[in-house]
């Protein structure tokens, strides 16, 4: 009996000691894990607070290799000399020459043997606008020239082109005096890349490039978000007159909550006793204007359920390709 008690005592002490050891190990492991999570969050916060620096100022930067990688990343064939020229802006040349003058270098050394991208950019703008205009004229033959011009202006605007250029990491390769690179410089550089592609690969590759990167930006965009029409009913009357159709007659078809603070009206437009469009609005006038916009979308073929854009390989000698070649 006494021997059994003596044996149980050390076992209990060992069990207690083992439990305390495991608890201490778990606590130590938890502290280490908390420390790692805290350190990771701190480093991420420091990274976000750090000032933005050029990619060329960071380690492992090879400009020539990056230019070649840019060409392969887009699956396009560029002349490397033309592509390098496309990334050189006039502001960079001026700032670099000024910096060399401040260092007291000779005039011969100060002058940079670089050509800016002004000519390539002008060529790229002309090519893009002519290609997009021809594409939209083929896709929406019933749309007037004002609507076509509005779509082209939207796709070649500074805001949209700079957005596309940033997603292609053009700002990392652009030689510019300012950083971050301004939107105007990004727009000019993007069109210069298009000009360099035209000189390197011809009109068909250039058209596919413009189509693949600019036209998809119309996805989810309404026609009248891009084209500002102040009097849709007047425009609808003109379009119907061109088609020898009578003027539309608006009628109130449905309404809900007319005596509340959130009324809703539905106005239908009838032409030759047929309903051609119906639109909602908070007031009868707003519903009538929306119905006119719905009718115009149907006339122009720019509805929400329109046929998706054809991104297959275009035929050689197409109208859009000829439009680029003629420029």
PDB file of C-alpha atoms in Angstrom:
ATOM      1  CA  UNK A   1       0.000   0.000   0.000  1.00  0.00           C
ATOM      2  CA  UNK A   2       2.714   2.454   0.962  1.00  0.00           C
ATOM      3  CA  UNK A   3       4.693   1.546  -2.133  1.00  0.00           C
ATOM      4  CA  UNK A   4       1.647   2.260  -4.352  1.00  0.00           C
ATOM      5  CA  UNK A   5       1.168   5.680  -2.805  1.00  0.00           C
ATOM      6  CA  UNK A   6       4.815   6.517  -3.326  1.00  0.00           C
ATOM      7  CA  UNK A   7       4.539   5.551  -7.004  1.00  0.00           C
ATOM      8  CA  UNK A   8       1.361   7.561  -7.635  1.00  0.00           C
ATOM      9  CA  UNK A   9       2.845  10.730  -6.134  1.00  0.00           C
ATOM     10  CA  UNK A  10       5.700  11.164  -8.644  1.00  0.00           C
ATOM     11  CA  UNK A  11       3.337  10.324 -11.515  1.00  0.00           C
ATOM     12  CA  UNK A  12       0.980  13.091 -10.503  1.00  0.00           C
ATOM     13  CA  UNK A  13       3.867  15.509 -10.189  1.00  0.00           C
ATOM     14  CA  UNK A  14       5.182  14.497 -13.620  1.00  0.00           C
ATOM     15  CA  UNK A  15       1.721  14.840 -15.172  1.00  0.00           C
ATOM     16  CA  UNK A  16       1.308  18.300 -13.664  1.00  0.00           C
ATOM     17  CA  UNK A  17       4.744  19.304 -14.839  1.00  0.00           C
ATOM     18  CA  UNK A  18       4.011  17.966 -18.340  1.00  0.00           C
ATOM     19  CA  UNK A  19       0.736  19.905 -18.564  1.00  0.00           C
ATOM     20  CA  UNK A  20       2.424  23.093 -17.455  1.00  0.00           C
ATOM     21  CA  UNK A  21       5.147  22.561 -20.058  1.00  0.00           C
ATOM     22  CA  UNK A  22       2.645  22.069 -22.853  1.00  0.00           C
ATOM     23  CA  UNK A  23       0.741  25.186 -21.797  1.00  0.00           C
ATOM     24  CA  UNK A  24       3.950  27.203 -21.775  1.00  0.00           C
ATOM     25  CA  UNK A  25       4.879  25.860 -25.228  1.00  0.00           C
ATOM     26  CA  UNK A  26       1.450  26.760 -26.636  1.00  0.00           C
ATOM     27  CA  UNK A  27       1.675  30.225 -25.125  1.00  0.00           C
ATOM     28  CA  UNK A  28       5.153  30.709 -26.576  1.00  0.00           C
ATOM     29  CA  UNK A  29       3.942  29.530 -30.000  1.00  0.00           C
ATOM     30  CA  UNK A  30       0.968  31.906 -29.790  1.00  0.00           C
ATOM     31  CA  UNK A  31       3.250  34.803 -28.892  1.00  0.00           C
ATOM     32  CA  UNK A  32       5.523  34.046 -31.818  1.00  0.00           C
ATOM     33  CA  UNK A  33       2.590  33.889 -34.200  1.00  0.00           C
ATOM     34  CA  UNK A  34       1.167  37.170 -32.892  1.00  0.00           C
ATOM     35  CA  UNK A  35       4.544  38.780 -33.323  1.00  0.00           C
ATOM     36  CA  UNK A  36       4.770  37.641 -36.940  1.00  0.00           C
ATOM     37  CA  UNK A  37       1.301  38.924 -37.765  1.00  0.00           C
ATOM     38  CA  UNK A  38       2.030  42.235 -36.090  1.00  0.00           C
ATOM     39  CA  UNK A  39       5.327  42.589 -37.926  1.00  0.00           C
ATOM     40  CA  UNK A  40       3.740  41.790 -41.279  1.00  0.00           C
ATOM     41  CA  UNK A  41       1.017  44.403 -40.767  1.00  0.00           C
ATOM     42  CA  UNK A  42       3.617  46.964 -39.692  1.00  0.00           C
ATOM     43  CA  UNK A  43       5.795  46.368 -42.737  1.00  0.00           C
ATOM     44  CA  UNK A  44       2.797  46.589 -45.053  1.00  0.00           C
ATOM     45  CA  UNK A  45       1.797  49.887 -43.455  1.00  0.00           C
ATOM     46  CA  UNK A  46       5.321  51.236 -43.897  1.00  0.00           C
ATOM     47  CA  UNK A  47       5.293  50.159 -47.532  1.00  0.00           C
ATOM     48  CA  UNK A  48       2.038  52.005 -48.188  1.00  0.00           C
ATOM     49  CA  UNK A  49       3.301  55.149 -46.474  1.00  0.00           C
ATOM     50  CA  UNK A  50       6.573  55.188 -48.376  1.00  0.00           C
ATOM     51  CA  UNK A  51       6.791  57.747 -51.191  1.00  0.00           C
ATOM     52  CA  UNK A  52       6.273  56.486 -54.725  1.00  0.00           C
ATOM     53  CA  UNK A  53       9.550  55.921 -56.546  1.00  0.00           C
ATOM     54  CA  UNK A  54      10.379  55.141 -60.139  1.00  0.00           C
ATOM     55  CA  UNK A  55      10.832  51.518 -61.073  1.00  0.00           C
ATOM     56  CA  UNK A  56      14.223  52.437 -62.535  1.00  0.00           C
ATOM     57  CA  UNK A  57      15.395  53.566 -59.069  1.00  0.00           C
ATOM     58  CA  UNK A  58      14.849  50.107 -57.612  1.00  0.00           C
ATOM     59  CA  UNK A  59      17.276  47.175 -57.887  1.00  0.00           C
ATOM     60  CA  UNK A  60      17.468  44.772 -60.840  1.00  0.00           C
ATOM     61  CA  UNK A  61      16.494  47.291 -63.506  1.00  0.00           C
ATOM     62  CA  UNK A  62      17.587  46.822 -67.114  1.00  0.00           C
ATOM     63  CA  UNK A  63      15.887  49.268 -69.466  1.00  0.00           C
ATOM     64  CA  UNK A  64      16.745  47.403 -72.658  1.00  0.00           C
ATOM     65  CA  UNK A  65      15.474  44.121 -71.215  1.00  0.00           C
ATOM     66  CA  UNK A  66      12.287  45.808 -70.000  1.00  0.00           C
ATOM     67  CA  UNK A  67      11.645  47.211 -73.477  1.00  0.00           C
ATOM     68  CA  UNK A  68      12.022  43.746 -74.981  1.00  0.00           C
ATOM     69  CA  UNK A  69       9.781  42.274 -72.271  1.00  0.00           C
ATOM     70  CA  UNK A  70       7.109  44.871 -73.004  1.00  0.00           C
ATOM     71  CA  UNK A  71       7.068  43.830 -76.658  1.00  0.00           C
ATOM     72  CA  UNK A  72       6.797  40.121 -75.815  1.00  0.00           C
ATOM     73  CA  UNK A  73       4.185  40.737 -73.126  1.00  0.00           C
ATOM     74  CA  UNK A  74       1.878  42.310 -75.690  1.00  0.00           C
ATOM     75  CA  UNK A  75       2.679  39.595 -78.273  1.00  0.00           C
ATOM     76  CA  UNK A  76       3.598  42.293 -80.778  1.00  0.00           C
ATOM     77  CA  UNK A  77       6.637  42.759 -82.983  1.00  0.00           C
ATOM     78  CA  UNK A  78       8.212  46.195 -82.523  1.00  0.00           C
ATOM     79  CA  UNK A  79      11.332  47.765 -83.858  1.00  0.00           C
ATOM     80  CA  UNK A  80      13.255  48.300 -80.613  1.00  0.00           C
ATOM     81  CA  UNK A  81      14.611  51.660 -81.763  1.00  0.00           C
ATOM     82  CA  UNK A  82      11.111  52.907 -82.592  1.00  0.00           C
ATOM     83  CA  UNK A  83       9.710  51.535 -79.345  1.00  0.00           C
ATOM     84  CA  UNK A  84      12.416  53.266 -77.315  1.00  0.00           C
ATOM     85  CA  UNK A  85      11.637  56.501 -79.152  1.00  0.00           C
ATOM     86  CA  UNK A  86       7.954  56.076 -78.314  1.00  0.00           C
ATOM     87  CA  UNK A  87       8.764  56.268 -74.600  1.00  0.00           C
ATOM     88  CA  UNK A  88      10.886  59.443 -74.832  1.00  0.00           C
ATOM     89  CA  UNK A  89       8.954  62.632 -74.097  1.00  0.00           C
ATOM     90  CA  UNK A  90      10.165  66.139 -74.850  1.00  0.00           C
ATOM     91  CA  UNK A  91       9.923  67.165 -71.180  1.00  0.00           C
ATOM     92  CA  UNK A  92      12.478  64.493 -70.284  1.00  0.00           C
ATOM     93  CA  UNK A  93      14.954  65.770 -72.881  1.00  0.00           C
ATOM     94  CA  UNK A  94      14.592  69.349 -71.641  1.00  0.00           C
ATOM     95  CA  UNK A  95      14.989  68.421 -67.978  1.00  0.00           C
ATOM     96  CA  UNK A  96      18.016  66.236 -68.687  1.00  0.00           C
ATOM     97  CA  UNK A  97      19.726  68.949 -70.723  1.00  0.00           C
ATOM     98  CA  UNK A  98      19.021  71.478 -67.964  1.00  0.00           C
ATOM     99  CA  UNK A  99      20.487  69.140 -65.354  1.00  0.00           C
ATOM    100  CA  UNK A 100      23.644  68.719 -67.418  1.00  0.00           C
ATOM    101  CA  UNK A 101      24.001  72.467 -67.835  1.00  0.00           C
ATOM    102  CA  UNK A 102      23.767  72.916 -64.077  1.00  0.00           C
ATOM    103  CA  UNK A 103      26.615  70.433 -63.696  1.00  0.00           C
ATOM    104  CA  UNK A 104      28.780  72.658 -65.901  1.00  0.00           C
ATOM    105  CA  UNK A 105      29.219  70.261 -68.809  1.00  0.00           C
ATOM    106  CA  UNK A 106      30.229  71.385 -72.289  1.00  0.00           C
ATOM    107  CA  UNK A 107      27.573  72.256 -74.846  1.00  0.00           C
ATOM    108  CA  UNK A 108      28.479  69.250 -76.947  1.00  0.00           C
ATOM    109  CA  UNK A 109      27.971  66.961 -73.979  1.00  0.00           C
ATOM    110  CA  UNK A 110      24.797  68.723 -72.838  1.00  0.00           C
ATOM    111  CA  UNK A 111      22.892  67.995 -76.062  1.00  0.00           C
ATOM    112  CA  UNK A 112      21.175  64.612 -75.985  1.00  0.00           C
ATOM    113  CA  UNK A 113      21.115  62.495 -79.105  1.00  0.00           C
ATOM    114  CA  UNK A 114      17.479  61.539 -78.548  1.00  0.00           C
ATOM    115  CA  UNK A 115      14.313  62.028 -80.574  1.00  0.00           C
ATOM    116  CA  UNK A 116      11.039  62.600 -78.768  1.00  0.00           C
ATOM    117  CA  UNK A 117       7.791  60.779 -79.501  1.00  0.00           C
ATOM    118  CA  UNK A 118       5.824  63.762 -80.828  1.00  0.00           C
ATOM    119  CA  UNK A 119       5.618  62.535 -84.444  1.00  0.00           C
ATOM    120  CA  UNK A 120       4.814  58.964 -83.443  1.00  0.00           C
ATOM    121  CA  UNK A 121       2.103  60.200 -81.084  1.00  0.00           C
ATOM    122  CA  UNK A 122       0.426  62.322 -83.759  1.00  0.00           C
ATOM    123  CA  UNK A 123       0.526  59.360 -86.105  1.00  0.00           C
ATOM    124  CA  UNK A 124      -0.964  57.100 -83.438  1.00  0.00           C
ATOM    125  CA  UNK A 125      -3.825  59.506 -82.733  1.00  0.00           C
ATOM    126  CA  UNK A 126      -4.679  59.752 -86.434  1.00  0.00           C
ATOM    127  CA  UNK A 127      -4.526  55.975 -86.896  1.00  0.00           C
ATOM    128  CA  UNK A 128      -6.656  55.251 -83.825  1.00  0.00           C
ATOM    129  CA  UNK A 129      -9.357  57.771 -84.651  1.00  0.00           C
ATOM    130  CA  UNK A 130      -9.649  56.692 -88.290  1.00  0.00           C
ATOM    131  CA  UNK A 131      -9.793  53.002 -87.350  1.00  0.00           C
ATOM    132  CA  UNK A 132     -12.386  53.507 -84.598  1.00  0.00           C
ATOM    133  CA  UNK A 133     -14.514  55.725 -86.825  1.00  0.00           C
ATOM    134  CA  UNK A 134     -14.562  53.127 -89.586  1.00  0.00           C
ATOM    135  CA  UNK A 135     -15.327  50.318 -87.120  1.00  0.00           C
ATOM    136  CA  UNK A 136     -18.298  52.160 -85.607  1.00  0.00           C
ATOM    137  CA  UNK A 137     -19.623  53.188 -88.998  1.00  0.00           C
ATOM    138  CA  UNK A 138     -19.603  49.519 -90.026  1.00  0.00           C
ATOM    139  CA  UNK A 139     -21.097  48.289 -86.740  1.00  0.00           C
ATOM    140  CA  UNK A 140     -23.758  51.008 -86.375  1.00  0.00           C
ATOM    141  CA  UNK A 141     -24.601  52.220 -89.896  1.00  0.00           C
ATOM    142  CA  UNK A 142     -27.782  53.949 -88.705  1.00  0.00           C
ATOM    143  CA  UNK A 143     -26.028  56.094 -86.101  1.00  0.00           C
ATOM    144  CA  UNK A 144     -25.380  59.717 -87.128  1.00  0.00           C
ATOM    145  CA  UNK A 145     -21.898  61.158 -87.367  1.00  0.00           C
ATOM    146  CA  UNK A 146     -22.321  63.046 -84.073  1.00  0.00           C
ATOM    147  CA  UNK A 147     -22.827  59.785 -82.186  1.00  0.00           C
ATOM    148  CA  UNK A 148     -19.858  58.134 -83.931  1.00  0.00           C
ATOM    149  CA  UNK A 149     -17.688  61.131 -83.073  1.00  0.00           C
ATOM    150  CA  UNK A 150     -18.809  60.981 -79.423  1.00  0.00           C
ATOM    151  CA  UNK A 151     -17.804  57.308 -79.167  1.00  0.00           C
ATOM    152  CA  UNK A 152     -14.419  57.979 -80.770  1.00  0.00           C
ATOM    153  CA  UNK A 153     -13.788  60.986 -78.521  1.00  0.00           C
ATOM    154  CA  UNK A 154     -14.619  58.897 -75.468  1.00  0.00           C
ATOM    155  CA  UNK A 155     -12.246  56.075 -76.408  1.00  0.00           C
ATOM    156  CA  UNK A 156      -9.404  58.466 -77.225  1.00  0.00           C
ATOM    157  CA  UNK A 157      -9.943  60.742 -74.223  1.00  0.00           C
ATOM    158  CA  UNK A 158      -7.116  61.445 -71.812  1.00  0.00           C
ATOM    159  CA  UNK A 159      -8.770  59.766 -68.832  1.00  0.00           C
ATOM    160  CA  UNK A 160      -9.515  56.490 -70.594  1.00  0.00           C
ATOM    161  CA  UNK A 161      -6.253  56.218 -72.537  1.00  0.00           C
ATOM    162  CA  UNK A 162      -4.166  56.928 -69.428  1.00  0.00           C
ATOM    163  CA  UNK A 163      -6.147  54.224 -67.579  1.00  0.00           C
ATOM    164  CA  UNK A 164      -5.334  51.681 -70.299  1.00  0.00           C
ATOM    165  CA  UNK A 165      -1.694  52.802 -70.353  1.00  0.00           C
ATOM    166  CA  UNK A 166      -1.333  52.281 -66.592  1.00  0.00           C
ATOM    167  CA  UNK A 167      -2.740  48.781 -66.863  1.00  0.00           C
ATOM    168  CA  UNK A 168      -0.084  48.052 -69.488  1.00  0.00           C
ATOM    169  CA  UNK A 169       2.635  49.450 -67.141  1.00  0.00           C
ATOM    170  CA  UNK A 170       3.615  52.076 -69.677  1.00  0.00           C
ATOM    171  CA  UNK A 171       4.378  54.521 -66.854  1.00  0.00           C
ATOM    172  CA  UNK A 172       7.338  52.367 -65.741  1.00  0.00           C
ATOM    173  CA  UNK A 173       9.039  52.711 -69.134  1.00  0.00           C
ATOM    174  CA  UNK A 174       8.076  56.314 -69.908  1.00  0.00           C
ATOM    175  CA  UNK A 175      10.956  58.794 -69.783  1.00  0.00           C
ATOM    176  CA  UNK A 176       9.356  61.876 -68.264  1.00  0.00           C
ATOM    177  CA  UNK A 177      10.542  64.763 -66.104  1.00  0.00           C
ATOM    178  CA  UNK A 178       7.707  64.306 -63.596  1.00  0.00           C
ATOM    179  CA  UNK A 179       6.785  61.332 -61.475  1.00  0.00           C
ATOM    180  CA  UNK A 180       4.141  59.984 -61.122  1.00  0.00           C
ATOM    181  CA  UNK A 181       3.717  60.398 -64.857  1.00  0.00           C
ATOM    182  CA  UNK A 182       0.861  62.852 -65.703  1.00  0.00           C
ATOM    183  CA  UNK A 183      -2.162  61.591 -67.620  1.00  0.00           C
ATOM    184  CA  UNK A 184      -1.368  63.813 -70.600  1.00  0.00           C
ATOM    185  CA  UNK A 185       2.092  62.268 -70.958  1.00  0.00           C
ATOM    186  CA  UNK A 186       0.669  58.758 -70.617  1.00  0.00           C
ATOM    187  CA  UNK A 187      -1.859  59.496 -73.346  1.00  0.00           C
ATOM    188  CA  UNK A 188       0.831  60.805 -75.664  1.00  0.00           C
ATOM    189  CA  UNK A 189       3.088  57.824 -74.944  1.00  0.00           C
ATOM    190  CA  UNK A 190       0.311  55.294 -75.572  1.00  0.00           C
ATOM    191  CA  UNK A 191      -0.454  56.779 -78.977  1.00  0.00           C
ATOM    192  CA  UNK A 192       3.275  56.878 -79.721  1.00  0.00           C
ATOM    193  CA  UNK A 193       3.405  53.126 -79.045  1.00  0.00           C
ATOM    194  CA  UNK A 194       0.579  52.702 -81.571  1.00  0.00           C
ATOM    195  CA  UNK A 195       2.558  54.754 -84.090  1.00  0.00           C
ATOM    196  CA  UNK A 196       5.647  52.609 -83.470  1.00  0.00           C
ATOM    197  CA  UNK A 197       3.581  49.445 -83.964  1.00  0.00           C
ATOM    198  CA  UNK A 198       2.262  50.742 -87.282  1.00  0.00           C
ATOM    199  CA  UNK A 199       5.774  51.467 -88.517  1.00  0.00           C
ATOM    200  CA  UNK A 200       6.979  48.062 -87.306  1.00  0.00           C
ATOM    201  CA  UNK A 201       4.142  45.630 -88.112  1.00  0.00           C
ATOM    202  CA  UNK A 202       1.759  47.349 -90.508  1.00  0.00           C
ATOM    203  CA  UNK A 203      -1.916  48.384 -90.456  1.00  0.00           C
ATOM    204  CA  UNK A 204      -3.532  45.015 -89.650  1.00  0.00           C
ATOM    205  CA  UNK A 205      -1.612  44.467 -86.402  1.00  0.00           C
ATOM    206  CA  UNK A 206      -2.193  48.093 -85.442  1.00  0.00           C
ATOM    207  CA  UNK A 207      -5.936  47.770 -85.972  1.00  0.00           C
ATOM    208  CA  UNK A 208      -6.092  44.625 -83.837  1.00  0.00           C
ATOM    209  CA  UNK A 209      -4.130  46.386 -81.082  1.00  0.00           C
ATOM    210  CA  UNK A 210      -6.506  49.368 -81.063  1.00  0.00           C
ATOM    211  CA  UNK A 211      -9.536  47.084 -81.164  1.00  0.00           C
ATOM    212  CA  UNK A 212      -8.357  44.820 -78.338  1.00  0.00           C
ATOM    213  CA  UNK A 213      -7.386  47.562 -75.897  1.00  0.00           C
ATOM    214  CA  UNK A 214      -9.779  50.440 -76.598  1.00  0.00           C
ATOM    215  CA  UNK A 215     -13.105  49.051 -77.821  1.00  0.00           C
ATOM    216  CA  UNK A 216     -13.626  46.784 -74.737  1.00  0.00           C
ATOM    217  CA  UNK A 217     -13.828  49.965 -72.643  1.00  0.00           C
ATOM    218  CA  UNK A 218     -17.372  50.395 -74.018  1.00  0.00           C
ATOM    219  CA  UNK A 219     -18.566  47.341 -72.081  1.00  0.00           C
ATOM    220  CA  UNK A 220     -21.207  48.406 -69.586  1.00  0.00           C
ATOM    221  CA  UNK A 221     -21.403  51.938 -70.982  1.00  0.00           C
ATOM    222  CA  UNK A 222     -24.691  53.416 -72.106  1.00  0.00           C
ATOM    223  CA  UNK A 223     -24.753  55.352 -75.367  1.00  0.00           C
ATOM    224  CA  UNK A 224     -26.160  58.497 -73.794  1.00  0.00           C
ATOM    225  CA  UNK A 225     -23.637  58.427 -70.960  1.00  0.00           C
ATOM    226  CA  UNK A 226     -21.052  59.022 -73.672  1.00  0.00           C
ATOM    227  CA  UNK A 227     -23.095  61.078 -76.124  1.00  0.00           C
ATOM    228  CA  UNK A 228     -24.776  64.018 -74.408  1.00  0.00           C
ATOM    229  CA  UNK A 229     -28.070  64.682 -76.193  1.00  0.00           C
ATOM    230  CA  UNK A 230     -29.913  67.632 -74.661  1.00  0.00           C
ATOM    231  CA  UNK A 231     -33.178  67.085 -76.559  1.00  0.00           C
ATOM    232  CA  UNK A 232     -33.714  63.349 -77.186  1.00  0.00           C
ATOM    233  CA  UNK A 233     -37.341  63.816 -78.275  1.00  0.00           C
ATOM    234  CA  UNK A 234     -36.342  66.351 -80.923  1.00  0.00           C
ATOM    235  CA  UNK A 235     -33.618  64.023 -82.208  1.00  0.00           C
ATOM    236  CA  UNK A 236     -36.115  61.152 -82.331  1.00  0.00           C
ATOM    237  CA  UNK A 237     -38.551  63.220 -84.373  1.00  0.00           C
ATOM    238  CA  UNK A 238     -35.765  64.022 -86.864  1.00  0.00           C
ATOM    239  CA  UNK A 239     -34.733  60.371 -87.153  1.00  0.00           C
ATOM    240  CA  UNK A 240     -38.311  59.244 -87.717  1.00  0.00           C
ATOM    241  CA  UNK A 241     -38.817  61.963 -90.332  1.00  0.00           C
ATOM    242  CA  UNK A 242     -35.770  60.654 -92.229  1.00  0.00           C
ATOM    243  CA  UNK A 243     -37.457  57.253 -92.322  1.00  0.00           C
ATOM    244  CA  UNK A 244     -40.795  58.730 -93.491  1.00  0.00           C
ATOM    245  CA  UNK A 245     -42.507  57.889 -90.212  1.00  0.00           C
ATOM    246  CA  UNK A 246     -44.948  60.033 -88.272  1.00  0.00           C
ATOM    247  CA  UNK A 247     -43.983  61.891 -85.114  1.00  0.00           C
ATOM    248  CA  UNK A 248     -44.187  59.847 -81.896  1.00  0.00           C
ATOM    249  CA  UNK A 249     -47.157  60.290 -79.588  1.00  0.00           C
ATOM    250  CA  UNK A 250     -46.353  60.002 -75.848  1.00  0.00           C
ATOM    251  CA  UNK A 251     -48.889  58.345 -73.551  1.00  0.00           C
ATOM    252  CA  UNK A 252     -48.840  57.576 -69.855  1.00  0.00           C
ATOM    253  CA  UNK A 253     -49.007  53.773 -69.608  1.00  0.00           C
ATOM    254  CA  UNK A 254     -48.394  53.103 -65.907  1.00  0.00           C
ATOM    255  CA  UNK A 255     -47.795  54.965 -62.685  1.00  0.00           C
ATOM    256  CA  UNK A 256     -47.069  54.138 -59.056  1.00  0.00           C
ATOM    257  CA  UNK A 257     -46.930  56.247 -55.892  1.00  0.00           C
ATOM    258  CA  UNK A 258     -48.127  59.395 -57.614  1.00  0.00           C
ATOM    259  CA  UNK A 259     -49.096  60.996 -54.270  1.00  0.00           C
ATOM    260  CA  UNK A 260     -45.871  60.013 -52.469  1.00  0.00           C
ATOM    261  CA  UNK A 261     -42.394  61.506 -52.381  1.00  0.00           C
ATOM    262  CA  UNK A 262     -41.115  58.749 -54.706  1.00  0.00           C
ATOM    263  CA  UNK A 263     -43.471  58.602 -57.674  1.00  0.00           C
ATOM    264  CA  UNK A 264     -42.779  56.459 -60.732  1.00  0.00           C
ATOM    265  CA  UNK A 265     -44.255  56.993 -64.179  1.00  0.00           C
ATOM    266  CA  UNK A 266     -43.992  54.949 -67.373  1.00  0.00           C
ATOM    267  CA  UNK A 267     -44.484  56.735 -70.686  1.00  0.00           C
ATOM    268  CA  UNK A 268     -44.885  54.872 -73.951  1.00  0.00           C
ATOM    269  CA  UNK A 269     -44.200  56.315 -77.386  1.00  0.00           C
ATOM    270  CA  UNK A 270     -46.638  55.306 -80.123  1.00  0.00           C
ATOM    271  CA  UNK A 271     -45.970  55.669 -83.807  1.00  0.00           C
ATOM    272  CA  UNK A 272     -48.706  54.688 -86.281  1.00  0.00           C
ATOM    273  CA  UNK A 273     -50.647  53.156 -83.368  1.00  0.00           C
ATOM    274  CA  UNK A 274     -47.703  50.909 -82.459  1.00  0.00           C
ATOM    275  CA  UNK A 275     -45.678  51.033 -79.268  1.00  0.00           C
ATOM    276  CA  UNK A 276     -42.069  51.698 -80.251  1.00  0.00           C
ATOM    277  CA  UNK A 277     -40.542  52.404 -76.820  1.00  0.00           C
ATOM    278  CA  UNK A 278     -41.359  52.786 -73.146  1.00  0.00           C
ATOM    279  CA  UNK A 279     -39.347  54.477 -70.411  1.00  0.00           C
ATOM    280  CA  UNK A 280     -39.595  55.170 -66.656  1.00  0.00           C
ATOM    281  CA  UNK A 281     -39.039  58.401 -64.775  1.00  0.00           C
ATOM    282  CA  UNK A 282     -39.758  60.287 -61.563  1.00  0.00           C
ATOM    283  CA  UNK A 283     -41.805  62.788 -63.548  1.00  0.00           C
ATOM    284  CA  UNK A 284     -43.839  62.445 -66.708  1.00  0.00           C
ATOM    285  CA  UNK A 285     -41.365  64.646 -68.605  1.00  0.00           C
ATOM    286  CA  UNK A 286     -38.372  62.574 -67.425  1.00  0.00           C
ATOM    287  CA  UNK A 287     -40.163  59.362 -68.420  1.00  0.00           C
ATOM    288  CA  UNK A 288     -40.904  60.817 -71.856  1.00  0.00           C
ATOM    289  CA  UNK A 289     -37.244  61.714 -72.396  1.00  0.00           C
ATOM    290  CA  UNK A 290     -36.141  58.248 -71.263  1.00  0.00           C
ATOM    291  CA  UNK A 291     -38.624  56.656 -73.658  1.00  0.00           C
ATOM    292  CA  UNK A 292     -37.149  58.762 -76.457  1.00  0.00           C
ATOM    293  CA  UNK A 293     -33.656  57.512 -75.538  1.00  0.00           C
ATOM    294  CA  UNK A 294     -34.897  53.917 -75.585  1.00  0.00           C
ATOM    295  CA  UNK A 295     -36.346  54.477 -79.058  1.00  0.00           C
ATOM    296  CA  UNK A 296     -33.089  56.023 -80.292  1.00  0.00           C
ATOM    297  CA  UNK A 297     -31.078  53.078 -78.987  1.00  0.00           C
ATOM    298  CA  UNK A 298     -33.338  50.746 -80.934  1.00  0.00           C
ATOM    299  CA  UNK A 299     -33.031  52.824 -84.094  1.00  0.00           C
ATOM    300  CA  UNK A 300     -29.227  52.959 -83.867  1.00  0.00           C
ATOM    301  CA  UNK A 301     -28.815  49.308 -82.872  1.00  0.00           C
ATOM    302  CA  UNK A 302     -27.007  50.225 -79.630  1.00  0.00           C
ATOM    303  CA  UNK A 303     -29.244  48.338 -77.188  1.00  0.00           C
ATOM    304  CA  UNK A 304     -28.203  46.412 -74.081  1.00  0.00           C
ATOM    305  CA  UNK A 305     -28.844  43.069 -75.791  1.00  0.00           C
ATOM    306  CA  UNK A 306     -26.946  43.959 -78.962  1.00  0.00           C
ATOM    307  CA  UNK A 307     -24.615  41.468 -80.578  1.00  0.00           C
ATOM    308  CA  UNK A 308     -21.190  41.325 -78.895  1.00  0.00           C
ATOM    309  CA  UNK A 309     -18.211  42.797 -80.707  1.00  0.00           C
ATOM    310  CA  UNK A 310     -16.450  40.455 -83.096  1.00  0.00           C
ATOM    311  CA  UNK A 311     -12.885  39.952 -81.824  1.00  0.00           C
ATOM    312  CA  UNK A 312     -11.945  37.300 -84.373  1.00  0.00           C
ATOM    313  CA  UNK A 313      -9.119  37.889 -86.804  1.00  0.00           C
ATOM    314  CA  UNK A 314     -10.236  40.547 -89.311  1.00  0.00           C
ATOM    315  CA  UNK A 315     -10.181  39.958 -93.007  1.00  0.00           C
ATOM    316  CA  UNK A 316      -7.263  41.293 -94.976  1.00  0.00           C
ATOM    317  CA  UNK A 317      -8.080  44.407 -96.914  1.00  0.00           C
ATOM    318  CA  UNK A 318     -11.074  45.342 -94.744  1.00  0.00           C
ATOM    319  CA  UNK A 319     -12.468  48.870 -94.597  1.00  0.00           C
ATOM    320  CA  UNK A 320     -10.983  49.580 -91.170  1.00  0.00           C
ATOM    321  CA  UNK A 321      -7.560  48.354 -92.294  1.00  0.00           C
ATOM    322  CA  UNK A 322      -7.793  50.523 -95.408  1.00  0.00           C
ATOM    323  CA  UNK A 323      -8.716  53.492 -93.212  1.00  0.00           C
ATOM    324  CA  UNK A 324      -5.471  53.019 -91.266  1.00  0.00           C
ATOM    325  CA  UNK A 325      -3.428  52.546 -94.421  1.00  0.00           C
ATOM    326  CA  UNK A 326      -4.831  55.702 -95.978  1.00  0.00           C
ATOM    327  CA  UNK A 327      -3.648  57.785 -93.029  1.00  0.00           C
TER     328      UNK A 327
END
